[in-house]
PDB file of C-alpha atoms in Angstrom:
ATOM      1  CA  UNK A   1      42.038  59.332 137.425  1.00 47.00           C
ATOM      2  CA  UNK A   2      38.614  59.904 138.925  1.00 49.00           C
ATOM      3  CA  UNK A   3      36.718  62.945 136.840  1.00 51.00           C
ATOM      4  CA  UNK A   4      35.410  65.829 139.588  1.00 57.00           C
ATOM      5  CA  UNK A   5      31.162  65.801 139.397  1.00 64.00           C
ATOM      6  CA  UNK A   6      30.006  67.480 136.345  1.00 65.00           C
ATOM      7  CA  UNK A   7      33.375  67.164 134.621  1.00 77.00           C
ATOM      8  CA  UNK A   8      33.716  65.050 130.818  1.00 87.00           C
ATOM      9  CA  UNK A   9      36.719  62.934 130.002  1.00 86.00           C
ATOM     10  CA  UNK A  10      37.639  65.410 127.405  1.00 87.00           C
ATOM     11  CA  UNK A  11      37.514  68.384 129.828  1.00 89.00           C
ATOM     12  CA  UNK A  12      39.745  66.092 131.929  1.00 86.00           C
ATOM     13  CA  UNK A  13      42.015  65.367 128.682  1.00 87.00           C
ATOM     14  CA  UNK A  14      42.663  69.464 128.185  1.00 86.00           C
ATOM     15  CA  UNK A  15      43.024  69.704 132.345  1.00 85.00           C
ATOM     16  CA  UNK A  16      45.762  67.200 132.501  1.00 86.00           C
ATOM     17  CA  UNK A  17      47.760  68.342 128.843  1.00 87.00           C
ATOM     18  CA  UNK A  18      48.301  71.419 126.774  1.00 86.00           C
ATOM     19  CA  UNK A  19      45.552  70.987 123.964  1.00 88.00           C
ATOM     20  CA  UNK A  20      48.526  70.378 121.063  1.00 87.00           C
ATOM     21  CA  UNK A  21      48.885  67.393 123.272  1.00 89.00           C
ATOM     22  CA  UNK A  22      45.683  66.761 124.064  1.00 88.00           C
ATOM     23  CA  UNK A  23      44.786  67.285 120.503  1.00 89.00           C
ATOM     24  CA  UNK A  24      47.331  64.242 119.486  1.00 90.00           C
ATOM     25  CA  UNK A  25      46.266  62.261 122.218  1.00 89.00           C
ATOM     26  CA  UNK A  26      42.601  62.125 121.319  1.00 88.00           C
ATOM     27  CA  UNK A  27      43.728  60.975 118.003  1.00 90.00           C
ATOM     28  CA  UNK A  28      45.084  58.493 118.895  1.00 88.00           C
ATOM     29  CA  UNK A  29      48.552  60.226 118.136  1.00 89.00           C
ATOM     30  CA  UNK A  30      51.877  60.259 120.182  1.00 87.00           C
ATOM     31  CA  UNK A  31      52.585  64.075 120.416  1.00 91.00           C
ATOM     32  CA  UNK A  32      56.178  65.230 119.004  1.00 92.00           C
ATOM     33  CA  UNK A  33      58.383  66.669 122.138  1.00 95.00           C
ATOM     34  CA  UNK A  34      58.045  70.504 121.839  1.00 95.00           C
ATOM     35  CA  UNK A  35      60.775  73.076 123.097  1.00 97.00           C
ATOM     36  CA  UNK A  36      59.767  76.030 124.869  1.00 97.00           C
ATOM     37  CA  UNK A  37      62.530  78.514 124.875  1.00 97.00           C
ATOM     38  CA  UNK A  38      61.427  80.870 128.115  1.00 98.00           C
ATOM     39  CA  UNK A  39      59.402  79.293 130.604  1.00 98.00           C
ATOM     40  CA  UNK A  40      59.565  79.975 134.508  1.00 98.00           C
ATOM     41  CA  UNK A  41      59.477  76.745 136.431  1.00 98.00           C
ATOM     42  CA  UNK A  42      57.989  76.122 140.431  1.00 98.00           C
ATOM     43  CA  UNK A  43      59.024  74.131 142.920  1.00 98.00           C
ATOM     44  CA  UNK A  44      57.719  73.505 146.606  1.00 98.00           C
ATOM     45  CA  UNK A  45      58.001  71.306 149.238  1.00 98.00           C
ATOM     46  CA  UNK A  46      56.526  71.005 152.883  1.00 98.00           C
ATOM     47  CA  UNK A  47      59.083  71.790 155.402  1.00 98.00           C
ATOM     48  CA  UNK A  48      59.091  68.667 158.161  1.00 97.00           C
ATOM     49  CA  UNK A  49      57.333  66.693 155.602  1.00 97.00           C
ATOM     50  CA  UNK A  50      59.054  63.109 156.638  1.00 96.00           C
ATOM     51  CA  UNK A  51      58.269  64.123 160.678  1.00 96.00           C
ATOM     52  CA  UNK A  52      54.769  65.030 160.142  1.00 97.00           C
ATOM     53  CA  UNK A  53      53.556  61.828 158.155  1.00 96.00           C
ATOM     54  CA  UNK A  54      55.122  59.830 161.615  1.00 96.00           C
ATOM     55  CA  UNK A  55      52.511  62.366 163.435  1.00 96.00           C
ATOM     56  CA  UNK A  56      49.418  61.761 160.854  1.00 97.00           C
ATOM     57  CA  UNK A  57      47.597  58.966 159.686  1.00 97.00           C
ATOM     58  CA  UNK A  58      47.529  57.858 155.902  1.00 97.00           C
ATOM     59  CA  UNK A  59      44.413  59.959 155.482  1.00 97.00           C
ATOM     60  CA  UNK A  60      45.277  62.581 157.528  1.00 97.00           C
ATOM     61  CA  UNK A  61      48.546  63.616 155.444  1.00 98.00           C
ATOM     62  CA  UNK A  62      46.321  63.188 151.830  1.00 97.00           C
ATOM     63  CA  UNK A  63      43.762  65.525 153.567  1.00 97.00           C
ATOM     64  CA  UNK A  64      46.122  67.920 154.733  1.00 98.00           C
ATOM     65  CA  UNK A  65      47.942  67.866 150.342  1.00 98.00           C
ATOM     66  CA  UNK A  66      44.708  68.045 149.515  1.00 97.00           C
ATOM     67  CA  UNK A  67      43.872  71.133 151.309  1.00 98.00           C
ATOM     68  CA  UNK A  68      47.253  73.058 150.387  1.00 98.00           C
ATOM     69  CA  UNK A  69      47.370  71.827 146.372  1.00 97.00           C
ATOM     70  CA  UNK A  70      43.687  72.667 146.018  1.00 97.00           C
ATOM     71  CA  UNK A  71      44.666  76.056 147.333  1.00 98.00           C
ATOM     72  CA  UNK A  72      47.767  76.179 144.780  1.00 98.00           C
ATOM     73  CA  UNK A  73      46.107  74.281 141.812  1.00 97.00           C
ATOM     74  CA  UNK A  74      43.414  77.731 141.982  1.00 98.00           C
ATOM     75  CA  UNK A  75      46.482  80.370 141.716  1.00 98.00           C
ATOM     76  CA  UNK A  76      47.735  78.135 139.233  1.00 98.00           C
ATOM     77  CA  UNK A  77      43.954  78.120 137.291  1.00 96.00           C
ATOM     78  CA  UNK A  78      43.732  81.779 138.016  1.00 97.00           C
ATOM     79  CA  UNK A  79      46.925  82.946 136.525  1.00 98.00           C
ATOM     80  CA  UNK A  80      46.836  80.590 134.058  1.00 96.00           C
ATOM     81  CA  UNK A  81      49.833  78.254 134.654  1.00 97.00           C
ATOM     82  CA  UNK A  82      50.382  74.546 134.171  1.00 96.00           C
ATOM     83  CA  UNK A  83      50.719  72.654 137.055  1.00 96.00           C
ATOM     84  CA  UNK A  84      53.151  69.463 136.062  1.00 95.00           C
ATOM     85  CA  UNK A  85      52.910  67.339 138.370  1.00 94.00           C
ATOM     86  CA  UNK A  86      53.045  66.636 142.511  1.00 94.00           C
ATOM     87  CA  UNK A  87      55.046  63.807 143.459  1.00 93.00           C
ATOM     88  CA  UNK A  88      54.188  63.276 147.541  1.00 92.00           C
ATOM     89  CA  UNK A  89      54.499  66.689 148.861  1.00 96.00           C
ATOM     90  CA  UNK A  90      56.477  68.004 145.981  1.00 97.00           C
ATOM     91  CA  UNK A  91      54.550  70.662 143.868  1.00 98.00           C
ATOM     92  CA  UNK A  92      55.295  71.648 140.035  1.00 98.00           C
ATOM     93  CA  UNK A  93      54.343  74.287 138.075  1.00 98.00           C
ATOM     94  CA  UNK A  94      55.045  75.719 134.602  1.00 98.00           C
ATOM     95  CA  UNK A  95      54.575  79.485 133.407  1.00 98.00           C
ATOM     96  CA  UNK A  96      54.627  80.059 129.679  1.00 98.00           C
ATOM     97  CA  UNK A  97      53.562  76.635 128.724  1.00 96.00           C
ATOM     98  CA  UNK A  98      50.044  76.248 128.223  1.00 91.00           C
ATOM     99  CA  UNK A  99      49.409  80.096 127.186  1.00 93.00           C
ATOM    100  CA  UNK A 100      51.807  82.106 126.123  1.00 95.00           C
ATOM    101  CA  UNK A 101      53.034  84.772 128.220  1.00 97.00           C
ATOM    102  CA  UNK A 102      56.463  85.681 126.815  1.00 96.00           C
ATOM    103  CA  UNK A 103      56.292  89.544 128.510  1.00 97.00           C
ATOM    104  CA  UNK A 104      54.919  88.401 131.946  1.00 97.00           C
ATOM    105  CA  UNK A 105      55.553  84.867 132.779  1.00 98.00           C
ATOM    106  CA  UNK A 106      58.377  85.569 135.454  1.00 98.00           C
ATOM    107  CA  UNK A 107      55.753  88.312 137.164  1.00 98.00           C
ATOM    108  CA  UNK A 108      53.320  85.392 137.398  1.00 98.00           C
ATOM    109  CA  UNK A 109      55.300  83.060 138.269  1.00 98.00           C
ATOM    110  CA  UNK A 110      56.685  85.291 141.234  1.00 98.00           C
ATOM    111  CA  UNK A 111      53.044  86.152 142.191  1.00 98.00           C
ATOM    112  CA  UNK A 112      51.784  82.259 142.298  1.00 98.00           C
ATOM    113  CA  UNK A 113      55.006  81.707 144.790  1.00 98.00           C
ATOM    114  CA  UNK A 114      53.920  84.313 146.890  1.00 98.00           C
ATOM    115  CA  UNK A 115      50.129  83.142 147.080  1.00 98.00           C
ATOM    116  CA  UNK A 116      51.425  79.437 147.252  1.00 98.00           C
ATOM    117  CA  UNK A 117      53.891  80.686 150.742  1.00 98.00           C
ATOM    118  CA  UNK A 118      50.514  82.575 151.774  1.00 98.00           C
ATOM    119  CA  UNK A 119      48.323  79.457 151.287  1.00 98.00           C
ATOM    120  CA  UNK A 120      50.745  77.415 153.084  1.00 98.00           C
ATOM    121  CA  UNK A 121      50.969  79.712 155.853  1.00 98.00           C
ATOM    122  CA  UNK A 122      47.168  79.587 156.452  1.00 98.00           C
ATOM    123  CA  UNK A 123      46.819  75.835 156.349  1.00 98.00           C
ATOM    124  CA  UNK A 124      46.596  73.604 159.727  1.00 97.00           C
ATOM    125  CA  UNK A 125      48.829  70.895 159.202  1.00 98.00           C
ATOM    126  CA  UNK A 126      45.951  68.795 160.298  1.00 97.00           C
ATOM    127  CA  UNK A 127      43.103  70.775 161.798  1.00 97.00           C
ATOM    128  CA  UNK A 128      42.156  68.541 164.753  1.00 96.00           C
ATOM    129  CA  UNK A 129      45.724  69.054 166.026  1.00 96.00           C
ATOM    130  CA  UNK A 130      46.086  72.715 165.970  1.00 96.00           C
ATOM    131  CA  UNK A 131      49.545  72.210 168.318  1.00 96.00           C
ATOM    132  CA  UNK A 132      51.162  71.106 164.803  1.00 97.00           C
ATOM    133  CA  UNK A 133      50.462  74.535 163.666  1.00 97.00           C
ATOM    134  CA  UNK A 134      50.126  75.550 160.063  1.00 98.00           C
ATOM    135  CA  UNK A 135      51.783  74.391 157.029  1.00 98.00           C
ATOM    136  CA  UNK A 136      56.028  75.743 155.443  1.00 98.00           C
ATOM    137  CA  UNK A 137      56.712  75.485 152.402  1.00 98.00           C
ATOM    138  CA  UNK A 138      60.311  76.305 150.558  1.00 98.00           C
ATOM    139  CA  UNK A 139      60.214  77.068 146.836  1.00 98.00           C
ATOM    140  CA  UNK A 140      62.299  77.081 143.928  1.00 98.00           C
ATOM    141  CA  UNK A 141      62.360  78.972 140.727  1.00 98.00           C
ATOM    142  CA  UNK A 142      64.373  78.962 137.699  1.00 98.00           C
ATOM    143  CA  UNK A 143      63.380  80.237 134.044  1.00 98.00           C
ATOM    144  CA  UNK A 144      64.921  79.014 131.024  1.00 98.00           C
ATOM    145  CA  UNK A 145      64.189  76.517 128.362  1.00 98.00           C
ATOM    146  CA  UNK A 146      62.354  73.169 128.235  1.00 98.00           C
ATOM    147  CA  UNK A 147      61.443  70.323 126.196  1.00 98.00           C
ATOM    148  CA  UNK A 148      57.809  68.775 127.023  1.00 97.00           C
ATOM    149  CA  UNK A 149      56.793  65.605 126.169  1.00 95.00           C
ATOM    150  CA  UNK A 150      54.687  62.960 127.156  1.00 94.00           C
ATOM    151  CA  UNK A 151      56.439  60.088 128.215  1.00 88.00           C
ATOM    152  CA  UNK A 152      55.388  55.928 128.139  1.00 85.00           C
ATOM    153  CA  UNK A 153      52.036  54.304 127.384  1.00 84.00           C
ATOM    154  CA  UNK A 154      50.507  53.595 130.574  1.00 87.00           C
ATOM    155  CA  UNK A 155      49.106  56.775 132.850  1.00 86.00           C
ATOM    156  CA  UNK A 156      50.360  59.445 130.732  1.00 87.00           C
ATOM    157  CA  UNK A 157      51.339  62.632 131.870  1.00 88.00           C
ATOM    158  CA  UNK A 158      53.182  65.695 130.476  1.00 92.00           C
ATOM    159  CA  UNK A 159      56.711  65.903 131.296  1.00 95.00           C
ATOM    160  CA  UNK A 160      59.304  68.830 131.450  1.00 97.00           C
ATOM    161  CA  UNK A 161      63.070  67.991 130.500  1.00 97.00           C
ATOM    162  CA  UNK A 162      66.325  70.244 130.342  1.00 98.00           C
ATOM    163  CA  UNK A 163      68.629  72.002 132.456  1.00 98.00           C
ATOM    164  CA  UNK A 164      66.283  74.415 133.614  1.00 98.00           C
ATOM    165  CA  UNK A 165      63.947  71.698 135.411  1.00 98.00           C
ATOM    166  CA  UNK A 166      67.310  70.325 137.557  1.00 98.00           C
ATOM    167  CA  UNK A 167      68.125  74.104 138.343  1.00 98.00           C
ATOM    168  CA  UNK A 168      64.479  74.900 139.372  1.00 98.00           C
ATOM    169  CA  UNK A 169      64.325  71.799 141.723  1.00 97.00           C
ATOM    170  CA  UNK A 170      68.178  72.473 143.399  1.00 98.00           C
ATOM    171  CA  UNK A 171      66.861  76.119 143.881  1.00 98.00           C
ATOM    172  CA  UNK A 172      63.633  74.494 146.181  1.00 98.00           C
ATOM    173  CA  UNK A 173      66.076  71.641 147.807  1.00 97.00           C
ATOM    174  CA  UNK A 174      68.822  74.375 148.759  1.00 97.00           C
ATOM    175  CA  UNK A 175      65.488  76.645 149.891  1.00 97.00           C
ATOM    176  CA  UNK A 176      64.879  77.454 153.675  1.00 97.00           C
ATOM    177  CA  UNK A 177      61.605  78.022 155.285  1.00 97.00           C
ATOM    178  CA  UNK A 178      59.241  79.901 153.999  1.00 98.00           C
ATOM    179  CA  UNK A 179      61.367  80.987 151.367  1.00 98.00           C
ATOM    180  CA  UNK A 180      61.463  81.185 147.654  1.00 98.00           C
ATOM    181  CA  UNK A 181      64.699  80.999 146.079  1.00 98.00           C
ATOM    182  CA  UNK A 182      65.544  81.700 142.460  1.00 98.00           C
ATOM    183  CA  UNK A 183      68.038  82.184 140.324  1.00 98.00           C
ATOM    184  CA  UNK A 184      69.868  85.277 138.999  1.00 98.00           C
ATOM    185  CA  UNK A 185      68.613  84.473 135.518  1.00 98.00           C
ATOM    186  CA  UNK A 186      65.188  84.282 137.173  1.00 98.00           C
ATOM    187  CA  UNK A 187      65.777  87.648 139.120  1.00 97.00           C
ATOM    188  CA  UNK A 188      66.623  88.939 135.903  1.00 97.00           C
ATOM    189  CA  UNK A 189      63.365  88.705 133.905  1.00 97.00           C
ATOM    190  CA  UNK A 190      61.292  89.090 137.005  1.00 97.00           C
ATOM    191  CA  UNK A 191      63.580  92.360 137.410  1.00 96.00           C
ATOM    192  CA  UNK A 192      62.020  93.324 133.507  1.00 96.00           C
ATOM    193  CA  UNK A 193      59.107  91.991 134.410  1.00 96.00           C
ATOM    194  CA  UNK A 194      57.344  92.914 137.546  1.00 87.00           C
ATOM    195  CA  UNK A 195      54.683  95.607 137.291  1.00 65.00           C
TER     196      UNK A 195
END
């Protein structure tokens, strides 16, 4: 990937990987998978996404992802989350991960969903056609435990496996509207959790 202005290819390296990883990486290792016990996982999608890229250009759908995962990827950098991975419109994001945060991670977790709806809910779909309105999102989140590891040789990421990632994504695909659905085991820790 391209590096933003000012940015080095080892700033990039700790941006895309938790620094363990990015540690191995940079020499030359292949990092050992690593199990997280806790971790709250995010999911979003756009609402409509298939019927608005048949209303957009090519360009016009990247600009409006863009717009709405630059506004997410900034939650994510100010609460200090992971973000995973998007896949088209699908968003992914990882509390407990990169930091630990074993006494708050399902507070922030709830917090970034709520910004993330917000964000969404500000966003023009594309602003020179204001008659497609704004951006909806649904969300998903589950907490529970993952391994990470980072998978084949060519374009590496950092990849989340377990349970817990299937249950986090069936809790966004089962979502409605504007809404963020979790899990009772979620609820749960939030219910500990939330200031």
């Amino acid at each position: 990937p391209m590096q933003p202005p000012g940015q080095s290819a080892e700033e990039l390296l700790y941006d895309l990987f938790p620094a363990q990883v990015a540690d191995a990486l940079k020499s030359g290792r292949l990092p050992d998978p690593e199990p997280y016990p806790c971790v709250s996982l995010f999911f979003s999608d756009i609402v409509g996404y298939t019927e608005l890229c048949s209303k957009l250009s090519p360009l016009q759908v990247m600009a409006m992802l863009h717009r709405l995962y630059m506004r997410f990827d900034q939650l994510a950098q100010e609460l200090d989350l992971f973000k995973v991975e998007t896949i088209g419109d699908a968003y992914m994001c990882v509390a407990n991960l990169r930091s630990p945060q074993p006494e708050c991670h399902a507070a922030l977790m709830a917090a970034f969903a709520f910004g993330c709806r917000k964000a969404a809910n500000e966003e023009f779909v594309c602003p020179s056609q204001p008659e497609l309105g704004c951006i909806h999102i649904r969300c998903g989140i589950h907490a529970g435990p993952v391994m990470g590891a980072v998978v084949g040789t060519l374009n590496r990421r950092y990849c989340l496996f377990g349970d817990t990632v299937n249950v986090a994504s069936r809790m966004e695909s089962t979502s409605v509207c504007d809404n963020i659905q979790c899990s009772a085991t979620f609820m749960q820790l939030l219910q500990q959790q939330w200031p």
